[in-house]
Amino acid sequence: MTSAQVKALTDHLIALELQLQQPETRRNRGLLNQLLARNFEEIASSGVHFDKAHVLQRLPEEQAPSVEAFDFEVRLLSFDLAQVLYKAKVRKVGEMHSKVSLRSSLWQLNSLGWQMVFHQGTAVLPSSGPL
């Protein structure tokens, strides 16, 4: 890949990641179904494990949290697999303070385009130092 192609792919994957954080995307089962691979799995920062069916059922029904994502890094692992790493400040509806987590997503290119196959959030303890 040329550096321009890598930059375009990086921008595209970050845009997809940010799209999944938007309330309108989280409420749209059809769009979620497009963005998440058939075998999608998530390990939330709480340690709870979710599969695609659970996410498609849960997300459209919940109030979306406020998410501030930053410090993105995209790693191309192979021609059809990429990892997106970043930090996020998340504030759930009704909570006063944000919680910080480290995020990692795996995106795979298939006949439907780039789809997320795995996502994990790891909570950062307040005493972990500055982000």
PDB file of C-alpha atoms in Angstrom:
ATOM      1  CA  MET A   1       0.000   0.000   0.000  1.00  0.00           C
ATOM      2  CA  THR A   2       1.129   3.510  -0.708  1.00  0.00           C
ATOM      3  CA  SER A   3       1.262   6.027   2.119  1.00  0.00           C
ATOM      4  CA  ALA A   4      -1.790   7.760   0.607  1.00  0.00           C
ATOM      5  CA  GLN A   5      -3.721   4.474   0.657  1.00  0.00           C
ATOM      6  CA  VAL A   6      -2.696   3.806   4.252  1.00  0.00           C
ATOM      7  CA  LYS A   7      -3.814   7.317   5.232  1.00  0.00           C
ATOM      8  CA  ALA A   8      -7.165   6.853   3.450  1.00  0.00           C
ATOM      9  CA  LEU A   9      -7.724   3.490   5.151  1.00  0.00           C
ATOM     10  CA  THR A  10      -6.750   4.917   8.538  1.00  0.00           C
ATOM     11  CA  ASP A  11      -9.212   7.791   8.111  1.00  0.00           C
ATOM     12  CA  HIS A  12     -11.940   5.396   6.936  1.00  0.00           C
ATOM     13  CA  LEU A  13     -11.556   3.019   9.883  1.00  0.00           C
ATOM     14  CA  ILE A  14     -11.494   5.857  12.412  1.00  0.00           C
ATOM     15  CA  ALA A  15     -14.657   7.248  10.797  1.00  0.00           C
ATOM     16  CA  LEU A  16     -16.347   3.836  11.097  1.00  0.00           C
ATOM     17  CA  GLU A  17     -15.290   3.581  14.747  1.00  0.00           C
ATOM     18  CA  LEU A  18     -16.683   7.050  15.471  1.00  0.00           C
ATOM     19  CA  GLN A  19     -19.877   6.226  13.575  1.00  0.00           C
ATOM     20  CA  LEU A  20     -20.535   3.315  15.942  1.00  0.00           C
ATOM     21  CA  GLN A  21     -20.411   5.739  18.868  1.00  0.00           C
ATOM     22  CA  GLN A  22     -23.120   8.017  17.470  1.00  0.00           C
ATOM     23  CA  PRO A  23     -26.603   7.768  19.052  1.00  0.00           C
ATOM     24  CA  GLU A  24     -28.293   7.579  15.624  1.00  0.00           C
ATOM     25  CA  THR A  25     -26.117   4.600  14.658  1.00  0.00           C
ATOM     26  CA  ARG A  26     -26.647   2.855  17.985  1.00  0.00           C
ATOM     27  CA  ARG A  27     -30.434   3.124  17.524  1.00  0.00           C
ATOM     28  CA  ASN A  28     -30.340   1.726  13.960  1.00  0.00           C
ATOM     29  CA  ARG A  29     -30.325  -2.107  13.963  1.00  0.00           C
ATOM     30  CA  GLY A  30     -29.862  -2.238  10.171  1.00  0.00           C
ATOM     31  CA  LEU A  31     -26.790  -0.035  10.262  1.00  0.00           C
ATOM     32  CA  LEU A  32     -25.370  -1.893  13.268  1.00  0.00           C
ATOM     33  CA  ASN A  33     -25.928  -5.153  11.390  1.00  0.00           C
ATOM     34  CA  GLN A  34     -23.904  -3.739   8.464  1.00  0.00           C
ATOM     35  CA  LEU A  35     -21.024  -2.513  10.618  1.00  0.00           C
ATOM     36  CA  LEU A  36     -20.692  -5.578  12.856  1.00  0.00           C
ATOM     37  CA  ALA A  37     -19.496  -8.891  11.432  1.00  0.00           C
ATOM     38  CA  ARG A  38     -21.601 -12.026  11.778  1.00  0.00           C
ATOM     39  CA  ASN A  39     -19.190 -13.410  14.391  1.00  0.00           C
ATOM     40  CA  PHE A  40     -18.722 -10.100  16.265  1.00  0.00           C
ATOM     41  CA  GLU A  41     -17.736 -10.282  19.940  1.00  0.00           C
ATOM     42  CA  GLU A  42     -17.203  -7.585  22.547  1.00  0.00           C
ATOM     43  CA  ILE A  43     -15.654  -7.525  25.977  1.00  0.00           C
ATOM     44  CA  ALA A  44     -16.892  -4.396  27.705  1.00  0.00           C
ATOM     45  CA  SER A  45     -14.813  -2.391  30.176  1.00  0.00           C
ATOM     46  CA  SER A  46     -17.033  -3.957  32.866  1.00  0.00           C
ATOM     47  CA  GLY A  47     -15.723  -7.379  31.830  1.00  0.00           C
ATOM     48  CA  VAL A  48     -19.065  -8.494  30.389  1.00  0.00           C
ATOM     49  CA  HIS A  49     -18.936 -10.458  27.109  1.00  0.00           C
ATOM     50  CA  PHE A  50     -21.428  -9.716  24.295  1.00  0.00           C
ATOM     51  CA  ASP A  51     -22.085 -11.278  20.898  1.00  0.00           C
ATOM     52  CA  LYS A  52     -23.664  -9.603  17.875  1.00  0.00           C
ATOM     53  CA  ALA A  53     -27.209 -10.736  18.664  1.00  0.00           C
ATOM     54  CA  HIS A  54     -27.001  -9.226  22.142  1.00  0.00           C
ATOM     55  CA  VAL A  55     -25.585  -5.952  20.816  1.00  0.00           C
ATOM     56  CA  LEU A  56     -28.316  -5.698  18.151  1.00  0.00           C
ATOM     57  CA  GLN A  57     -30.911  -6.211  20.868  1.00  0.00           C
ATOM     58  CA  ARG A  58     -29.356  -3.970  23.550  1.00  0.00           C
ATOM     59  CA  LEU A  59     -27.946  -0.871  21.803  1.00  0.00           C
ATOM     60  CA  PRO A  60     -31.119   0.388  20.076  1.00  0.00           C
ATOM     61  CA  GLU A  61     -32.974   0.236  23.409  1.00  0.00           C
ATOM     62  CA  GLU A  62     -30.475   2.072  25.610  1.00  0.00           C
ATOM     63  CA  GLN A  63     -29.715   5.755  25.916  1.00  0.00           C
ATOM     64  CA  ALA A  64     -26.378   6.358  24.218  1.00  0.00           C
ATOM     65  CA  PRO A  65     -23.571   7.624  26.434  1.00  0.00           C
ATOM     66  CA  SER A  66     -21.487  10.669  25.620  1.00  0.00           C
ATOM     67  CA  VAL A  67     -18.192   9.463  24.127  1.00  0.00           C
ATOM     68  CA  GLU A  68     -15.046  11.488  23.531  1.00  0.00           C
ATOM     69  CA  ALA A  69     -12.555   9.341  21.595  1.00  0.00           C
ATOM     70  CA  PHE A  70      -8.935  10.424  21.121  1.00  0.00           C
ATOM     71  CA  ASP A  71      -5.342   9.265  20.528  1.00  0.00           C
ATOM     72  CA  PHE A  72      -6.231   6.955  17.641  1.00  0.00           C
ATOM     73  CA  GLU A  73      -3.738   4.497  16.217  1.00  0.00           C
ATOM     74  CA  VAL A  74      -4.512   2.170  13.307  1.00  0.00           C
ATOM     75  CA  ARG A  75      -2.411  -0.931  12.663  1.00  0.00           C
ATOM     76  CA  LEU A  76      -2.780  -2.840   9.409  1.00  0.00           C
ATOM     77  CA  LEU A  77      -2.280  -6.470  10.483  1.00  0.00           C
ATOM     78  CA  SER A  78      -2.812  -7.939   7.005  1.00  0.00           C
ATOM     79  CA  PHE A  79      -4.404  -6.742   3.773  1.00  0.00           C
ATOM     80  CA  ASP A  80      -7.871  -7.502   5.168  1.00  0.00           C
ATOM     81  CA  LEU A  81      -7.466  -7.058   8.940  1.00  0.00           C
ATOM     82  CA  ALA A  82      -6.784  -3.891  10.936  1.00  0.00           C
ATOM     83  CA  GLN A  83      -6.675  -2.940  14.590  1.00  0.00           C
ATOM     84  CA  VAL A  84      -7.942   0.428  15.804  1.00  0.00           C
ATOM     85  CA  LEU A  85      -6.623   1.521  19.205  1.00  0.00           C
ATOM     86  CA  TYR A  86      -7.727   4.638  21.068  1.00  0.00           C
ATOM     87  CA  LYS A  87      -8.722   6.126  24.404  1.00  0.00           C
ATOM     88  CA  ALA A  88     -12.259   7.129  25.293  1.00  0.00           C
ATOM     89  CA  LYS A  89     -13.943   9.226  27.953  1.00  0.00           C
ATOM     90  CA  VAL A  90     -17.466   7.874  28.384  1.00  0.00           C
ATOM     91  CA  ARG A  91     -20.239   9.456  30.431  1.00  0.00           C
ATOM     92  CA  LYS A  92     -23.465   7.520  30.762  1.00  0.00           C
ATOM     93  CA  VAL A  93     -26.790   9.307  31.004  1.00  0.00           C
ATOM     94  CA  GLY A  94     -27.420  10.380  34.588  1.00  0.00           C
ATOM     95  CA  GLU A  95     -23.803  10.069  35.693  1.00  0.00           C
ATOM     96  CA  MET A  96     -21.787  13.088  36.787  1.00  0.00           C
ATOM     97  CA  HIS A  97     -18.309  11.913  35.811  1.00  0.00           C
ATOM     98  CA  SER A  98     -16.754  10.318  32.759  1.00  0.00           C
ATOM     99  CA  LYS A  99     -14.927   7.014  32.902  1.00  0.00           C
ATOM    100  CA  VAL A 100     -11.781   6.533  30.844  1.00  0.00           C
ATOM    101  CA  SER A 101     -11.029   3.346  28.968  1.00  0.00           C
ATOM    102  CA  LEU A 102      -8.508   2.012  26.503  1.00  0.00           C
ATOM    103  CA  ARG A 103     -10.241   0.651  23.391  1.00  0.00           C
ATOM    104  CA  SER A 104      -9.213  -1.899  20.805  1.00  0.00           C
ATOM    105  CA  SER A 105     -11.227  -2.983  17.776  1.00  0.00           C
ATOM    106  CA  LEU A 106     -10.470  -5.439  15.015  1.00  0.00           C
ATOM    107  CA  TRP A 107     -11.905  -4.603  11.592  1.00  0.00           C
ATOM    108  CA  GLN A 108     -11.982  -7.148   8.776  1.00  0.00           C
ATOM    109  CA  LEU A 109     -12.510  -6.519   5.086  1.00  0.00           C
ATOM    110  CA  ASN A 110     -14.959  -8.931   3.460  1.00  0.00           C
ATOM    111  CA  SER A 111     -17.478  -8.890   0.612  1.00  0.00           C
ATOM    112  CA  LEU A 112     -19.645  -6.449   2.628  1.00  0.00           C
ATOM    113  CA  GLY A 113     -16.809  -4.005   3.265  1.00  0.00           C
ATOM    114  CA  TRP A 114     -15.001  -3.319   6.531  1.00  0.00           C
ATOM    115  CA  GLN A 115     -16.813  -4.841   9.496  1.00  0.00           C
ATOM    116  CA  MET A 116     -15.901  -4.906  13.173  1.00  0.00           C
ATOM    117  CA  VAL A 117     -15.214  -8.455  14.370  1.00  0.00           C
ATOM    118  CA  PHE A 118     -14.009  -7.711  17.908  1.00  0.00           C
ATOM    119  CA  HIS A 119     -14.061  -4.847  20.382  1.00  0.00           C
ATOM    120  CA  GLN A 120     -12.658  -4.543  23.887  1.00  0.00           C
ATOM    121  CA  GLY A 121     -12.713  -1.712  26.362  1.00  0.00           C
ATOM    122  CA  THR A 122     -10.398  -1.786  29.372  1.00  0.00           C
ATOM    123  CA  ALA A 123     -11.176   0.553  32.247  1.00  0.00           C
ATOM    124  CA  VAL A 124      -8.414   2.921  33.333  1.00  0.00           C
ATOM    125  CA  LEU A 125      -8.292   3.399  37.069  1.00  0.00           C
ATOM    126  CA  PRO A 126      -8.260   7.038  38.253  1.00  0.00           C
ATOM    127  CA  SER A 127      -4.806   6.558  39.822  1.00  0.00           C
ATOM    128  CA  SER A 128      -3.311   5.354  36.516  1.00  0.00           C
ATOM    129  CA  GLY A 129      -1.905   8.786  35.763  1.00  0.00           C
ATOM    130  CA  PRO A 130      -2.682  11.326  33.069  1.00  0.00           C
ATOM    131  CA  LEU A 131      -3.947  10.370  29.643  1.00  0.00           C
TER     132      LEU A 131
END
